[in-house]
Each structure stands twice: as C-alpha cells, then as structure tokens.
Short mmCIF file of C-alpha atoms in Angstrom, two decimals:
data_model
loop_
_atom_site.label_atom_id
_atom_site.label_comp_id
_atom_site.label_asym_id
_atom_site.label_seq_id
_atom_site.Cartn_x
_atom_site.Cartn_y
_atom_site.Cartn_z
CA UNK A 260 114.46 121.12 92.03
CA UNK A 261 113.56 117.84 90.82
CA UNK A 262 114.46 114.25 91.77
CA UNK A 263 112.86 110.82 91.59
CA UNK A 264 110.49 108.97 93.48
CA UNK A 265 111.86 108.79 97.32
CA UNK A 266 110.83 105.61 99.49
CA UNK A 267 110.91 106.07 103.19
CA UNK A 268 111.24 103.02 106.09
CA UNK A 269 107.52 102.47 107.69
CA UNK A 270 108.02 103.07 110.97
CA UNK A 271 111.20 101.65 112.35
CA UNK A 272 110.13 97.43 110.75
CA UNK A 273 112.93 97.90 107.78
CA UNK A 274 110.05 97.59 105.03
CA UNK A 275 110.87 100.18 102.61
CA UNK A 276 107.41 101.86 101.03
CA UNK A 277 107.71 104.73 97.94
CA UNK A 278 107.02 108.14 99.69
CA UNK A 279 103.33 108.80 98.34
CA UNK A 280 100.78 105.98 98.32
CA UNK A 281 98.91 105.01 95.60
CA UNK A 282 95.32 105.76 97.76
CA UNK A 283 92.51 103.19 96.31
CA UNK A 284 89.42 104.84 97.74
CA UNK A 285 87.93 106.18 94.24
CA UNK A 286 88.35 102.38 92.28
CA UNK A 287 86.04 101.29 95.28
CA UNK A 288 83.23 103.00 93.07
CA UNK A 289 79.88 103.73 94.62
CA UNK A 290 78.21 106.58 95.10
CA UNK A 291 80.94 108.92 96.12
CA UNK A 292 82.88 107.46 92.68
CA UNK A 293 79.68 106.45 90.22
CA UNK A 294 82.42 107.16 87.43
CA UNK A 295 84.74 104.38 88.55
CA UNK A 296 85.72 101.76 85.98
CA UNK A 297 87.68 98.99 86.71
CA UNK A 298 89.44 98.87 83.57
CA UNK A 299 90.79 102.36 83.99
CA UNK A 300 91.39 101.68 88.01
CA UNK A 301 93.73 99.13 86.72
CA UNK A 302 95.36 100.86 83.92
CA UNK A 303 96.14 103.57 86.73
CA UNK A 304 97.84 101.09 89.24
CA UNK A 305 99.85 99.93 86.15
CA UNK A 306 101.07 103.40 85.87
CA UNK A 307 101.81 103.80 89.18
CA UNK A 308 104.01 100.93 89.51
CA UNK A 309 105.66 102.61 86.06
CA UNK A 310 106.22 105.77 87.97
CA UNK A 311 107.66 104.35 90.56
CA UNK A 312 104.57 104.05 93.44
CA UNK A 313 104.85 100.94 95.41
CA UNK A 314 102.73 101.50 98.03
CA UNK A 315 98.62 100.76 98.04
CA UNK A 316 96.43 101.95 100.27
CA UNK A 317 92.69 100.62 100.89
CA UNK A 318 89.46 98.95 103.32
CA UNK A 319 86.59 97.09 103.00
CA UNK A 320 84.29 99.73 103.21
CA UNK A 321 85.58 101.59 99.66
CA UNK A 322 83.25 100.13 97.11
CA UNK A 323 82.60 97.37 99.81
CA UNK A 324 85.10 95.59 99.03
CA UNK A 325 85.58 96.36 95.35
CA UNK A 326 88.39 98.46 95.89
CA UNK A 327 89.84 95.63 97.28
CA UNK A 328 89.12 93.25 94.46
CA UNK A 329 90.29 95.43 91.65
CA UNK A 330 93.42 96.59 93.71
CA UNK A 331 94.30 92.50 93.97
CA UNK A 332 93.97 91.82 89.81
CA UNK A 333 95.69 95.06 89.27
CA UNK A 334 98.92 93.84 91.21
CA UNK A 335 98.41 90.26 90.19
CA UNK A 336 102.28 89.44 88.98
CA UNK A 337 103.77 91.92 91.28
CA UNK A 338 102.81 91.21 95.04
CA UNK A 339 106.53 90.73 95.63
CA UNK A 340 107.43 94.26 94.22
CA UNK A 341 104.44 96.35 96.28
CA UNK A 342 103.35 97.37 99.60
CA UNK A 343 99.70 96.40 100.32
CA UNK A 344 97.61 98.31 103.35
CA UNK A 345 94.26 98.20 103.95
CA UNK A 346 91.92 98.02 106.95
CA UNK A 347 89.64 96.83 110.26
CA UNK A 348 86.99 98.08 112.19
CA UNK A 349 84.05 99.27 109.69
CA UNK A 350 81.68 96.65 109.80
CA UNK A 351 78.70 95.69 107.71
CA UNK A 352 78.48 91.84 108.07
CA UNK A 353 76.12 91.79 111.10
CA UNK A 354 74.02 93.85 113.26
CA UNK A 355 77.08 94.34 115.78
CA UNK A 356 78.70 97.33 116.62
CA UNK A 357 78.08 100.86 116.71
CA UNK A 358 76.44 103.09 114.05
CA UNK A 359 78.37 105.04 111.99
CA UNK A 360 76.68 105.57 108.37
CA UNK A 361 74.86 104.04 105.52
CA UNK A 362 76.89 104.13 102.51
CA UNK A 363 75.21 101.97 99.18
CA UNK A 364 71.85 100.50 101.30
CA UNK A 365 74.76 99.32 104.04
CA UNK A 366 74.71 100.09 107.63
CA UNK A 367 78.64 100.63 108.50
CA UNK A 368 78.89 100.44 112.21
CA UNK A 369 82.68 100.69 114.55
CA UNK A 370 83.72 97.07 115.17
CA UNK A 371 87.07 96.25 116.52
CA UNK A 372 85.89 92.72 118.42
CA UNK A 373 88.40 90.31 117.52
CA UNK A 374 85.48 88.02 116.33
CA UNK A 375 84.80 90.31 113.84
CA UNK A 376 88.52 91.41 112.62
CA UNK A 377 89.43 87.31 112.42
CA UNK A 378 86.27 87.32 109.22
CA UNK A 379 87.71 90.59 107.68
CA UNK A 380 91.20 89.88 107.22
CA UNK A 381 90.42 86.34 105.73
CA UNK A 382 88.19 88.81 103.87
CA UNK A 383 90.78 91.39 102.73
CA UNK A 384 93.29 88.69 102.04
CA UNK A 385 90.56 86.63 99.47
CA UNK A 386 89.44 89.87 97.35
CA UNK A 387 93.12 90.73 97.44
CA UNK A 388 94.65 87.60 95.89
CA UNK A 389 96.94 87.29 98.78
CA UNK A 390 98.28 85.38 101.67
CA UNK A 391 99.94 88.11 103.73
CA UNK A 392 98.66 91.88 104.29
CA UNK A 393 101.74 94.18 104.57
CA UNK A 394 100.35 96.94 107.00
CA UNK A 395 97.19 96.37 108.86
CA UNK A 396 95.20 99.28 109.77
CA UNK A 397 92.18 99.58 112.80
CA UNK A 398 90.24 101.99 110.49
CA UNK A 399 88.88 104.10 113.51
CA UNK A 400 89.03 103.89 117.52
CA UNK A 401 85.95 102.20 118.76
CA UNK A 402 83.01 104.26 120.00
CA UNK A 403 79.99 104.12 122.59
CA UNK A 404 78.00 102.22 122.95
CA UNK A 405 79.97 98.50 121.63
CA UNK A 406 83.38 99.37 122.85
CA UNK A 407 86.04 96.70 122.50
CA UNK A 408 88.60 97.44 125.00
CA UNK A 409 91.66 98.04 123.08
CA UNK A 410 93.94 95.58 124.54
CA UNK A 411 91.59 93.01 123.52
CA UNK A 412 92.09 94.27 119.92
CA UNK A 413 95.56 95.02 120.04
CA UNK A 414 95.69 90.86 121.27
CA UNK A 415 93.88 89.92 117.86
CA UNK A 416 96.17 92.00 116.14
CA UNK A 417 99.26 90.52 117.50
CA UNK A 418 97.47 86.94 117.14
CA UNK A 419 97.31 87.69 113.25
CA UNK A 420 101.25 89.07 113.25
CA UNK A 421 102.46 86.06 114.56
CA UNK A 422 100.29 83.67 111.95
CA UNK A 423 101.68 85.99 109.08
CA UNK A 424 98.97 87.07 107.98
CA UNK A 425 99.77 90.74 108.42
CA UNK A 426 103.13 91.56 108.71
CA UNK A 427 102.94 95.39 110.14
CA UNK A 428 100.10 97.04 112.51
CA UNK A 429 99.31 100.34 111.72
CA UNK A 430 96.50 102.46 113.61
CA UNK A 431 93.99 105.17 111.81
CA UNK A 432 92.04 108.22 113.23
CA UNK A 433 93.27 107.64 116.73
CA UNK A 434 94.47 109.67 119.45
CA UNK A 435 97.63 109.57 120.86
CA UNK A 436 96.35 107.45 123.88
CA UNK A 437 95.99 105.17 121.73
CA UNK A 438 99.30 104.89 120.10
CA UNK A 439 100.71 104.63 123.14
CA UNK A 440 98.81 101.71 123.99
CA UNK A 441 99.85 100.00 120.83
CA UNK A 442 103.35 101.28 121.85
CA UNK A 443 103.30 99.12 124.82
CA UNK A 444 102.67 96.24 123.06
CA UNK A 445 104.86 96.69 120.58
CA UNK A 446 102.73 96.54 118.36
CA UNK A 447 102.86 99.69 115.55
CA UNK A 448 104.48 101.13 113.17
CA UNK A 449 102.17 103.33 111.44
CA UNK A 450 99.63 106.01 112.03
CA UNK A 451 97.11 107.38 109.49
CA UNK A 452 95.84 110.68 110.07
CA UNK A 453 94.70 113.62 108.09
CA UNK A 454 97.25 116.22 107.29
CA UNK A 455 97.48 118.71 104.37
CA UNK A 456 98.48 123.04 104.15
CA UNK A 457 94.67 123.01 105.14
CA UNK A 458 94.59 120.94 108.14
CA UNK A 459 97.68 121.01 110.03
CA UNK A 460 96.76 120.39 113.54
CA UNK A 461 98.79 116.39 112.98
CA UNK A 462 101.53 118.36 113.02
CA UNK A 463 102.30 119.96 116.76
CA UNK A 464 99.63 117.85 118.30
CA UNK A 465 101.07 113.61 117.40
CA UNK A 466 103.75 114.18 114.54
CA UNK A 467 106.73 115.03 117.23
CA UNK A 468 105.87 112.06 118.88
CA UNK A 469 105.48 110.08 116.16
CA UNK A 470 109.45 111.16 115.42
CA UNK A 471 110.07 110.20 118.89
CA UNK A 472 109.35 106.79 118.92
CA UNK A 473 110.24 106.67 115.18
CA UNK A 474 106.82 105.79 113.77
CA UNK A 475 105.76 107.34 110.19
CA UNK A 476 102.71 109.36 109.54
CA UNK A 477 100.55 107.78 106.73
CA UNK A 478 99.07 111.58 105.54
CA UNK A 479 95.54 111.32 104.15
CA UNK A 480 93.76 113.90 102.16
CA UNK A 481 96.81 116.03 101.15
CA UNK A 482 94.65 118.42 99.28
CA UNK A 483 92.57 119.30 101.08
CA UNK A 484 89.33 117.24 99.70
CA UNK A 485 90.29 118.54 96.64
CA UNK A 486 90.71 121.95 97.23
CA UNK A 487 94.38 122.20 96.91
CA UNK A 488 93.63 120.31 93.32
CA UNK A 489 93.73 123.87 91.76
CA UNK A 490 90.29 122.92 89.92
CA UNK A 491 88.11 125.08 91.45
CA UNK A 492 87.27 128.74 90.31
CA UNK A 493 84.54 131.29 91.76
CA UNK A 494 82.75 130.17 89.33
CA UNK A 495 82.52 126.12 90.42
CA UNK A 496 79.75 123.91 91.58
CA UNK A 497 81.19 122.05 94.19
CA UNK A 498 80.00 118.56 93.99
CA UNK A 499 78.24 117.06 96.82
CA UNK A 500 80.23 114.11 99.07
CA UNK A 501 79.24 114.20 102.15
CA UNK A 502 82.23 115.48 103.61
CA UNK A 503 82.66 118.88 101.58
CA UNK A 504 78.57 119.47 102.60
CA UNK A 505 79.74 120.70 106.09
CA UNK A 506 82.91 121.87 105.51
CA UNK A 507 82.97 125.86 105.15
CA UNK A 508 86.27 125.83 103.28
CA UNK A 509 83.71 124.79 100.53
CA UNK A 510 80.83 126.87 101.95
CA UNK A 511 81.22 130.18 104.07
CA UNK A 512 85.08 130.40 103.25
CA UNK A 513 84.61 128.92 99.50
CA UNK A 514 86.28 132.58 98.19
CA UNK A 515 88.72 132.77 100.93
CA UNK A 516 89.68 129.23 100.22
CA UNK A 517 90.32 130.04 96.70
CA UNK A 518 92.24 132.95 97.43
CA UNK A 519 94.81 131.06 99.79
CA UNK A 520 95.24 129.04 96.57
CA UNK A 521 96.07 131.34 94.31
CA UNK A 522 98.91 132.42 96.61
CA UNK A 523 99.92 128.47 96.60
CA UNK A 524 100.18 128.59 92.63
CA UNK A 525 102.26 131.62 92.64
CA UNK A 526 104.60 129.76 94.91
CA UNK A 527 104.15 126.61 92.34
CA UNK A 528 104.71 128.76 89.47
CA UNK A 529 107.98 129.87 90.97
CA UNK A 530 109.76 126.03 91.49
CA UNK A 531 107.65 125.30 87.81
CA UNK A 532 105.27 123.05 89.73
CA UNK A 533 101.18 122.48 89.97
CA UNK A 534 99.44 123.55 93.45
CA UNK A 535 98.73 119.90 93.87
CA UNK A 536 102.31 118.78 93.42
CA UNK A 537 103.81 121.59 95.57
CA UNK A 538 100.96 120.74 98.07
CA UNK A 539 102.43 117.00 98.76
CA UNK A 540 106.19 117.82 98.59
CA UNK A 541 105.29 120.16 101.79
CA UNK A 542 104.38 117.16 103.67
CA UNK A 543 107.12 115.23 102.81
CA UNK A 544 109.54 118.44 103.30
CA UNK A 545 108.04 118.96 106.81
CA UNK A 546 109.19 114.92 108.18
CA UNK A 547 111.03 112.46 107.19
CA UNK A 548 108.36 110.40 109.15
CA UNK A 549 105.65 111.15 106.61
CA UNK A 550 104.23 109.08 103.62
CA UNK A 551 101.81 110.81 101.66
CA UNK A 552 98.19 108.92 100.72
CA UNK A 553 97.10 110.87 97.07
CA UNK A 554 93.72 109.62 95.83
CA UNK A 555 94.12 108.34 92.57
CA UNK A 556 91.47 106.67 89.87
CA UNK A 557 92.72 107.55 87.08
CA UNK A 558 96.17 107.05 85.15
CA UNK A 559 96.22 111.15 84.52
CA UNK A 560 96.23 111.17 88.44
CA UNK A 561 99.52 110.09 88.99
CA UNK A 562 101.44 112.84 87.37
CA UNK A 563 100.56 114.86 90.39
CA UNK A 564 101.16 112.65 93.00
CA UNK A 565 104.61 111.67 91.41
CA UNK A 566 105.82 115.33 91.15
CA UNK A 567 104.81 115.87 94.74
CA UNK A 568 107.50 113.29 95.38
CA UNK A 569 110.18 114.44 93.56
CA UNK A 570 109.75 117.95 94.06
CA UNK A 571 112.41 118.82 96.80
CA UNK A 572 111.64 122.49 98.08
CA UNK A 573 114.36 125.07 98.09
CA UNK A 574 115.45 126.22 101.72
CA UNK A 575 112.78 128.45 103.41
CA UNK A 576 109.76 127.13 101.42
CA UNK A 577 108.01 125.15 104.34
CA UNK A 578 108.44 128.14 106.27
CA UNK A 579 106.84 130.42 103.55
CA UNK A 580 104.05 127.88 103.17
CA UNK A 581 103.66 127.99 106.84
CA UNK A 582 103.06 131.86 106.64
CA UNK A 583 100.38 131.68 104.00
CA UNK A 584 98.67 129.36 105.48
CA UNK A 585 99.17 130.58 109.16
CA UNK A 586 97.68 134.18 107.58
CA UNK A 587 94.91 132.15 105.86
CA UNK A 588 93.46 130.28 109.09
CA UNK A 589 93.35 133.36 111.11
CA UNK A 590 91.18 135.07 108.29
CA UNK A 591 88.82 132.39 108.20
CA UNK A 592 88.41 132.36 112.64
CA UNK A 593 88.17 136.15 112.53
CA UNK A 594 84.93 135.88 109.00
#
C-alpha cells in the first residue's frame, strides 16, 4: 500500500525528522566516489527536499569535508525547513589520536578529546553555512591506545548544547555501555548503527532498549552495501571499496547472496515495489524508533529511498522477511 513520506520524533527532543535520511557520504567524492559532481550532489538534495526528505546526514571525513561544503550550498535558503547531522571523532588535523586508516594521502585516527571536537564543530558549522548543528554525532567510541574517557567527552558535548551550537547529541558505532553513559547525563537522543535484512544483529541486541528509553535508531547501510540494490547479477564485477573486499556476502556467499535476493524481489513484485524500496520499508515496519540513512548522489537515487518510506507492508510481511532471511543466514554459517 502506498502513502507519503512519514517523519518520526528523534528520540524523545520533539524535533520532527522525515523517516529516511538523505545520507551525504557519496557527494563527499574521493576515492570511494571518483564520480561525484557537485553540481549533480546538489541537484539531488534539491530533489530530496521536493520529495519530501528533510533530514541530512554527514562528517568530516566524507570527501574531507566536501561533503560538508556541498551539503551547506545545497540547503542554502532552507536551513529552517531541514534537519542537519553530521559528526566527531575522526581526526586528521594533527598527529593525535589513534590510527584508524588513510583515506586520500590522510591519516584518520579516533579522537574524541574535547580539544579536538571544540576545532571540528567550528569546522562543521563553517563548511556548512551554519550557526547551529541539529544532531551531533561521536562518529565512533574511542580506542587504545589515546582513549578519552567518555565522561570527559560527553562534558564537551554538553558544553556545546548549552552554547547552541548543537542542539541534539547523538552517538555512532557504540555499544550499549555507552549509551547508557550518555543516558546518565542526559545527554542523547540518537544512535547510529548498522541495520539492514542483511545485518540484523541491532535488532535483539540495542533496538529494545533503544524503545525503552525512547531513543531512535539512525539505520545505516539499509542495503546491505549495495547488495539489496537489486544491481547485481552472477554475472557482476563487484567493485572494490574497501568494505565489500572482506565481506563474503560479496565473496564466498556472492551466489547465495544473490539468491536471498531474488526471493526479496518476488516479495517486491508482489506489493509492486523494487528490492531496494521493500528493503527500507522493513526497517521502518520493524520500529517506530527507526530512521532510515539511504546513500544518495544522485537525483535518480531518491526514488528508492522515497518509496521505502511510503511503502507500508501488509500484515505478516516483517515476519515473512524475517523467515527468508532467518533461512538465508543459516545457509551461509553451515557453506
């Protein structure tokens, strides 16, 4: 059945966001994105904001910090009508912190020292053309051996709520000792994790709680890096990025993988939907907690990620998506 676009509180703050995020990543450009141009980035925020999308997700570390630029000429006109997140903690300014990869001749190390977070939000808030950020994300935990304690980061945190310069705290990648530790402090409303038919493990291990204490789930990667994109064949070469190098749902279980979606697109063929659409209106169907991030670069992107939102499943679907995909992760343990 079809609707229109849904928007969804963030957390329990009373800021109203569209229920799938317009996720900036690709307009960063670089060398995961070497097709990226800026004139098309823009075109496709415009017709996001058409469609309906109000909520833009990025960091510092896409496109070091072009995504951020671009994102902030793209919404020039409309920073009253949009929700604006982006992120701390991957650091390239210095030689502190702890290692984490080279991306574009940078060295991106874990930095959460509130020395550090102070430059990048008076960073994020110059490339994005704006005085306020609306959720504010610690991009990962920290990690041996430059550990900020996390009380001394949640302090920062708080110290930039109460200046206005962000408005929300939201928390990325992180356990859920860590949320509670924000929790004490008041001081989140917002967790991004990964989450998709593929990767479901968000779901019984932090989601529950997350409904709890009535926090959303900010749901990266909904297909699966890519996979649920229906664009693959036996036939594809699967583009090196890094991440899909290691992953055997593009290696070992590449057939397998393909298979599982084939059974998706029957199911999408019976509501008159695409794999990709019928992949985010499961995670919205599954919580009312959840806000899905769909990578977009492109204005042809958006179709998808607009008919994931408005796609509202029939009764029993979640649980029939649940089947396929419970039957498809014990195939690939038992390969």
């Amino acid at each position: 059945m079809r609707g229109t676009m849904r928007y969804r509180e963030i957390g329990h703050s009373g800021k109203q966001a569209s229920a799938v995020t317009f996720g900036a990543m690709g307009i960063g450009g670089g060398f995961r994105y070497p097709d990226a141009d800026d004139e098309v980035s823009i075109a496709a925020v415009h017709a996001a904001l058409d469609a309906g999308i109000t909520t833009f997700d990025s960091a510092p570390v896409y496109g070091f910090g072009h995504s951020e630029e671009v994102l902030g000429r793209a919404l020039a006109g409309r920073r009253d009508d949009v929700v604006i997140s982006t992120k701390c903690g991957l650091w390239w300014g210095d030689d502190e912190g702890s290692y984490r990869f080279t991306w574009d001749g940078h060295e991106v190390k874990r930095n959460l020292s509130p020395r550090t977070i102070r430059i990048e939000v008076e960073e994020s808030l110059r490339r994005l053309g704006t005085d306020h950020i609306d959720v504010y994300y610690t991009h990962n935990p920290a990690m041996p051996p430059f550990v900020t304690p996390i009380e001394d980061t949640i302090e920062v945190l708080l110290e930039l709520r109460d200046q206005g310069k962000i408005l929300e705290i939201g928390a990325s990648n992180c356990p859920r000792s860590d949320v509670e530790e924000y929790l004490a402090r008041d001081a989140i409303q917002i967790v991004q994790r990964k989450f998709s038919l593929l990767d479901r493990g968000v779901r019984t291990e932090l989601l529950p709680f997350l409904e709890e204490q009535q926090l959303s789930l900010h749901a990266y990667s909904p297909l699966g890096n890519g996979l649920l994109s229906g664009r693959f064949s036996a036939t594809s070469e699967v583009e090196p990025t890094g991440s899909r190098d290691a992953d055997p749902l593009f290696g070992e279980h590449f057939r397998r993988s393909l298979a599982f979606v084939d059974e998706l697109r029957a199911v999408a063929d019976e509501l008159g939907a695409t794999v990709p659409a019928l992949s985010i209106a499961y995670l919205l169907a599954v919580s009312d907690r959840v806000n899905v991030i769909a990578g977009i670069r492109k204005p042809s992107h958006v179709a998808d990620a607009v008919a994931g939102a408005e796609l509202e499943l029939p009764g029993g679907t979640v649980e029939r998506l649940d089947a396929l995909a419970d039957a498809f992760d014990a195939d690939t343990r038992s390969a």
